PDB file of C-alpha atoms in Angstrom:
ATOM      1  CA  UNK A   1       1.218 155.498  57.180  1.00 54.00           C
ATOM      2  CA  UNK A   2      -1.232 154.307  54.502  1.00 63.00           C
ATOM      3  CA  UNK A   3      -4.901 154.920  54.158  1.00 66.00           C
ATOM      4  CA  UNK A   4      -7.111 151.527  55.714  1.00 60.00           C
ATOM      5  CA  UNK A   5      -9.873 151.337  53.637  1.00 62.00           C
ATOM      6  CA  UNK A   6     -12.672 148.963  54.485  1.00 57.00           C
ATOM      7  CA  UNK A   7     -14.529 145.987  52.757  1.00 58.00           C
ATOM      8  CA  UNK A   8     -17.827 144.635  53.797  1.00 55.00           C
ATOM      9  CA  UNK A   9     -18.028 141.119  52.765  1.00 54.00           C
ATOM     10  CA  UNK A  10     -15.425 138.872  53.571  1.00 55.00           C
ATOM     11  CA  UNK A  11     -15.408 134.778  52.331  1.00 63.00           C
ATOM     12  CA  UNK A  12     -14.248 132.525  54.651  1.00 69.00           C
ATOM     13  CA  UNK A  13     -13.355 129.245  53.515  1.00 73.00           C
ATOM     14  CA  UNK A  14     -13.945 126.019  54.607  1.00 74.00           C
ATOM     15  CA  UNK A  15     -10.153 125.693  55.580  1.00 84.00           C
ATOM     16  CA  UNK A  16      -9.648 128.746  57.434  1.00 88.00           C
ATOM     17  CA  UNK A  17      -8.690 129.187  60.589  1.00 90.00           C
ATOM     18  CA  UNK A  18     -10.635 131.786  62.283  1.00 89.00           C
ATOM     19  CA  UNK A  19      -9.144 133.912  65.159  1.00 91.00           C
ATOM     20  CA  UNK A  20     -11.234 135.737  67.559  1.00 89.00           C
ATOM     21  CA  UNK A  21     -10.063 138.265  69.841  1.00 91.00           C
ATOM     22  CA  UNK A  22     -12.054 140.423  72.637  1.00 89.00           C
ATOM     23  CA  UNK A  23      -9.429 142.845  72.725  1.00 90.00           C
ATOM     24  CA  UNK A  24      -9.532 144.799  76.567  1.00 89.00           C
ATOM     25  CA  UNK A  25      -6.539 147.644  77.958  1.00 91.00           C
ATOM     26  CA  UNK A  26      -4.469 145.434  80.101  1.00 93.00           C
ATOM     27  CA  UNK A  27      -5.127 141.997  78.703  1.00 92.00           C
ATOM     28  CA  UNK A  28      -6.492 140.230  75.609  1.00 93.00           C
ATOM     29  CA  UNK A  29      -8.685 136.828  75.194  1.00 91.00           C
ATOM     30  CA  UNK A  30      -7.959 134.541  72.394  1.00 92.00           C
ATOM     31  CA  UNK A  31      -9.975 132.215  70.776  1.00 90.00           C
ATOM     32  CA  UNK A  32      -9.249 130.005  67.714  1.00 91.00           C
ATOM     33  CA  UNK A  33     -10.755 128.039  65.349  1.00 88.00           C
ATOM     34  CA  UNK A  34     -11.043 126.235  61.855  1.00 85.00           C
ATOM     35  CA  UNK A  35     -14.214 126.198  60.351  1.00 78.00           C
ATOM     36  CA  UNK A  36     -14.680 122.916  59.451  1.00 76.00           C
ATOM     37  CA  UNK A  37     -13.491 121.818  63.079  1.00 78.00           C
ATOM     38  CA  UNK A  38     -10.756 121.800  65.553  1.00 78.00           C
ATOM     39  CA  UNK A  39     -10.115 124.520  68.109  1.00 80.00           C
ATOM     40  CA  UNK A  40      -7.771 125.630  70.296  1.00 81.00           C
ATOM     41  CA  UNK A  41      -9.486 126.672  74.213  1.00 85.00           C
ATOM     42  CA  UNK A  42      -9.552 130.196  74.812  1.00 89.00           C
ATOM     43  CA  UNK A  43      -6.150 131.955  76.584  1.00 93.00           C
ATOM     44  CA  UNK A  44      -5.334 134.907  77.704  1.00 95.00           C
ATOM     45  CA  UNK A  45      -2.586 137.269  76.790  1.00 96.00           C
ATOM     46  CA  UNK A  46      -1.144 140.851  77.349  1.00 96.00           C
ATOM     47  CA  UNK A  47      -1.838 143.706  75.356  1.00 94.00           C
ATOM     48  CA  UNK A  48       1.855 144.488  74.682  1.00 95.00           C
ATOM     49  CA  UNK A  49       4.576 142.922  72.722  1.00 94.00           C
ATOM     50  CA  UNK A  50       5.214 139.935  74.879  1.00 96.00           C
ATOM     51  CA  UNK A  51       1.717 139.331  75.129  1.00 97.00           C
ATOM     52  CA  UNK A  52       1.427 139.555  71.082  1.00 96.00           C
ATOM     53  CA  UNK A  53       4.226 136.947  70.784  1.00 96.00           C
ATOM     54  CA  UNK A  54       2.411 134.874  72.856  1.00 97.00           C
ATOM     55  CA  UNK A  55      -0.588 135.141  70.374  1.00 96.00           C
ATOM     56  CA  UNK A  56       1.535 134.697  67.049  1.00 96.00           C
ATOM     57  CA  UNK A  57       3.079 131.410  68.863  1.00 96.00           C
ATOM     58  CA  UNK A  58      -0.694 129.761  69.431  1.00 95.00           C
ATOM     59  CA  UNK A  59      -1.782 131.241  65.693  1.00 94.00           C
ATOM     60  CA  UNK A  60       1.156 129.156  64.851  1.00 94.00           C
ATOM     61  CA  UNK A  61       1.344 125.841  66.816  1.00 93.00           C
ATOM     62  CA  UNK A  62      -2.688 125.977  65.196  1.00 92.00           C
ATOM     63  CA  UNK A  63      -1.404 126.289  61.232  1.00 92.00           C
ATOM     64  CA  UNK A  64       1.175 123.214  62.377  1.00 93.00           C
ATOM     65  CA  UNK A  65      -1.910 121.451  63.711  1.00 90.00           C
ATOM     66  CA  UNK A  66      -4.458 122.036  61.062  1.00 88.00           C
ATOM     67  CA  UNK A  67      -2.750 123.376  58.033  1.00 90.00           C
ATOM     68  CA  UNK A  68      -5.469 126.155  57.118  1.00 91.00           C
ATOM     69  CA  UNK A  69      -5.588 127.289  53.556  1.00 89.00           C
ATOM     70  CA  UNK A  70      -5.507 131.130  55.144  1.00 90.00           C
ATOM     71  CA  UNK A  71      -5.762 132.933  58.587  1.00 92.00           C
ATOM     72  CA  UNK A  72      -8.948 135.446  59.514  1.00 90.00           C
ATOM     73  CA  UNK A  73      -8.233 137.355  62.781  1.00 92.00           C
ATOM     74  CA  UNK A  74     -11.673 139.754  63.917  1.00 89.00           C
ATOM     75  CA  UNK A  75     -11.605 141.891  66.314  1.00 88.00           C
ATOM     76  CA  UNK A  76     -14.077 144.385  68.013  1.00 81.00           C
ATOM     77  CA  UNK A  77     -13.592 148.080  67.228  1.00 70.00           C
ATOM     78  CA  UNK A  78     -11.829 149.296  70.578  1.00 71.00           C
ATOM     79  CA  UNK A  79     -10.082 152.511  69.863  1.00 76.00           C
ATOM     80  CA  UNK A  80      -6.794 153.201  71.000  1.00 87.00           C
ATOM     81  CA  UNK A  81      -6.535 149.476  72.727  1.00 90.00           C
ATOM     82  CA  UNK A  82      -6.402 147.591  69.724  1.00 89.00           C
ATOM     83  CA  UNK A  83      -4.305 149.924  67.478  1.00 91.00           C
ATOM     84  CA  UNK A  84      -0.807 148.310  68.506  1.00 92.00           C
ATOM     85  CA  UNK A  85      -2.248 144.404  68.051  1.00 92.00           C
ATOM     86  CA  UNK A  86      -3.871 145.975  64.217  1.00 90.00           C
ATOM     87  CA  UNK A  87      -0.121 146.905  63.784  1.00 91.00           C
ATOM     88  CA  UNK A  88       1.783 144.227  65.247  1.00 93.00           C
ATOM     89  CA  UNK A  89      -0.899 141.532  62.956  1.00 93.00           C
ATOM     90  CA  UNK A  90      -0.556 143.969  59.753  1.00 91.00           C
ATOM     91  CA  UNK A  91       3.221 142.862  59.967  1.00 90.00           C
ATOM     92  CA  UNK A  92       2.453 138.931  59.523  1.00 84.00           C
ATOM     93  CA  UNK A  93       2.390 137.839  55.765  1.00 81.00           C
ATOM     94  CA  UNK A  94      -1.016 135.950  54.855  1.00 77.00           C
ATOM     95  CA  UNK A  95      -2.681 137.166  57.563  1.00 88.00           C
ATOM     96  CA  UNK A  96      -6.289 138.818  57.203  1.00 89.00           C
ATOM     97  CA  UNK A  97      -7.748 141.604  59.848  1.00 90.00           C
ATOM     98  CA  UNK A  98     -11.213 142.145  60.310  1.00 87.00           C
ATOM     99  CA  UNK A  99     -12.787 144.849  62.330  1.00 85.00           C
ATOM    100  CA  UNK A 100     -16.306 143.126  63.641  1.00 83.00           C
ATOM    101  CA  UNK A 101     -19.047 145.556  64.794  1.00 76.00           C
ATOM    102  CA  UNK A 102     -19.967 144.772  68.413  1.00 71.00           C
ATOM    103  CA  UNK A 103     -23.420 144.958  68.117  1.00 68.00           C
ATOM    104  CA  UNK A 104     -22.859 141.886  66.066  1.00 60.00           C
ATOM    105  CA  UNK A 105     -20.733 140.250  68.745  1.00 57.00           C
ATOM    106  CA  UNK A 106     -23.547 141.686  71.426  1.00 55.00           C
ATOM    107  CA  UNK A 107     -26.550 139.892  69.660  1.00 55.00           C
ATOM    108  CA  UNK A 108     -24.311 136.309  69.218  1.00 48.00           C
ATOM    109  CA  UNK A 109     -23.543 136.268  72.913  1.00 49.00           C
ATOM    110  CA  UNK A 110     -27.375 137.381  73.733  1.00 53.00           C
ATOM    111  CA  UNK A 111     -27.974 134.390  71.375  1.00 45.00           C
ATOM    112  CA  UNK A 112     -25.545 132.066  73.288  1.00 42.00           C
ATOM    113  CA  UNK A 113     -26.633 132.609  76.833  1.00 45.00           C
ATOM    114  CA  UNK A 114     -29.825 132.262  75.933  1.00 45.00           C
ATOM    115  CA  UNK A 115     -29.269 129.116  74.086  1.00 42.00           C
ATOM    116  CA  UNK A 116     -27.375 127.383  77.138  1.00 40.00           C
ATOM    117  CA  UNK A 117     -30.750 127.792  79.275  1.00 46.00           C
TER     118      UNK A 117
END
């Protein structure tokens, strides 16, 4: 297997669709989104091959829908949990990973409850 090496800035355009997943041991939540609008409400799915499917359908019915110039998924660094979804995503041409730090993800939901007071 090859070496992952890792970047630290990342440009997003305003065409991309962003996915965002909270990755857990049984089950996954998905979330997706273009930047410059549109969304899909977050789902659930399994955190095994027919759950993964299940993900690359919705990533797809959303590039029908919106026709993003490219596709960011981020993820939380989870361990062991999110190694087969890294490898099952690394498969997909034109597809982007990025590992987000969840103290980042920590402060923006901090941020978001705090907001919705």
């Amino acid at each position: 297997m090859g070496r992952i090496t890792a970047k630290k800035a990342l440009t997003v355009k305003w065409k991309s669709l962003i996915v965002s997943i909270d990755i857990g041991k049984i089950f996954n939540m998905g979330y997706l989104r273009l930047v410059g609008g549109g969304e899909v409400k977050p789902f659930k799915f399994f955190n095994n091959g027919r759950g993964f499917r299940k993900l690359w359908a919705e990533i797809s019915k959303a590039i029908q829908a919106f026709s993003p110039e490219d596709v960011v998924v981020g993820f939380e660094s989870t361990g062991a949990y999110g190694e087969p979804l890294v490898h099952y995503l690394r498969a997909k041409k034109g597809i982007r990973l990025v590992q987000v730090n969840p103290m980042h993800t920590k402060r923006v939901k901090a941020l978001s409850s705090w907001a919705m007071r």
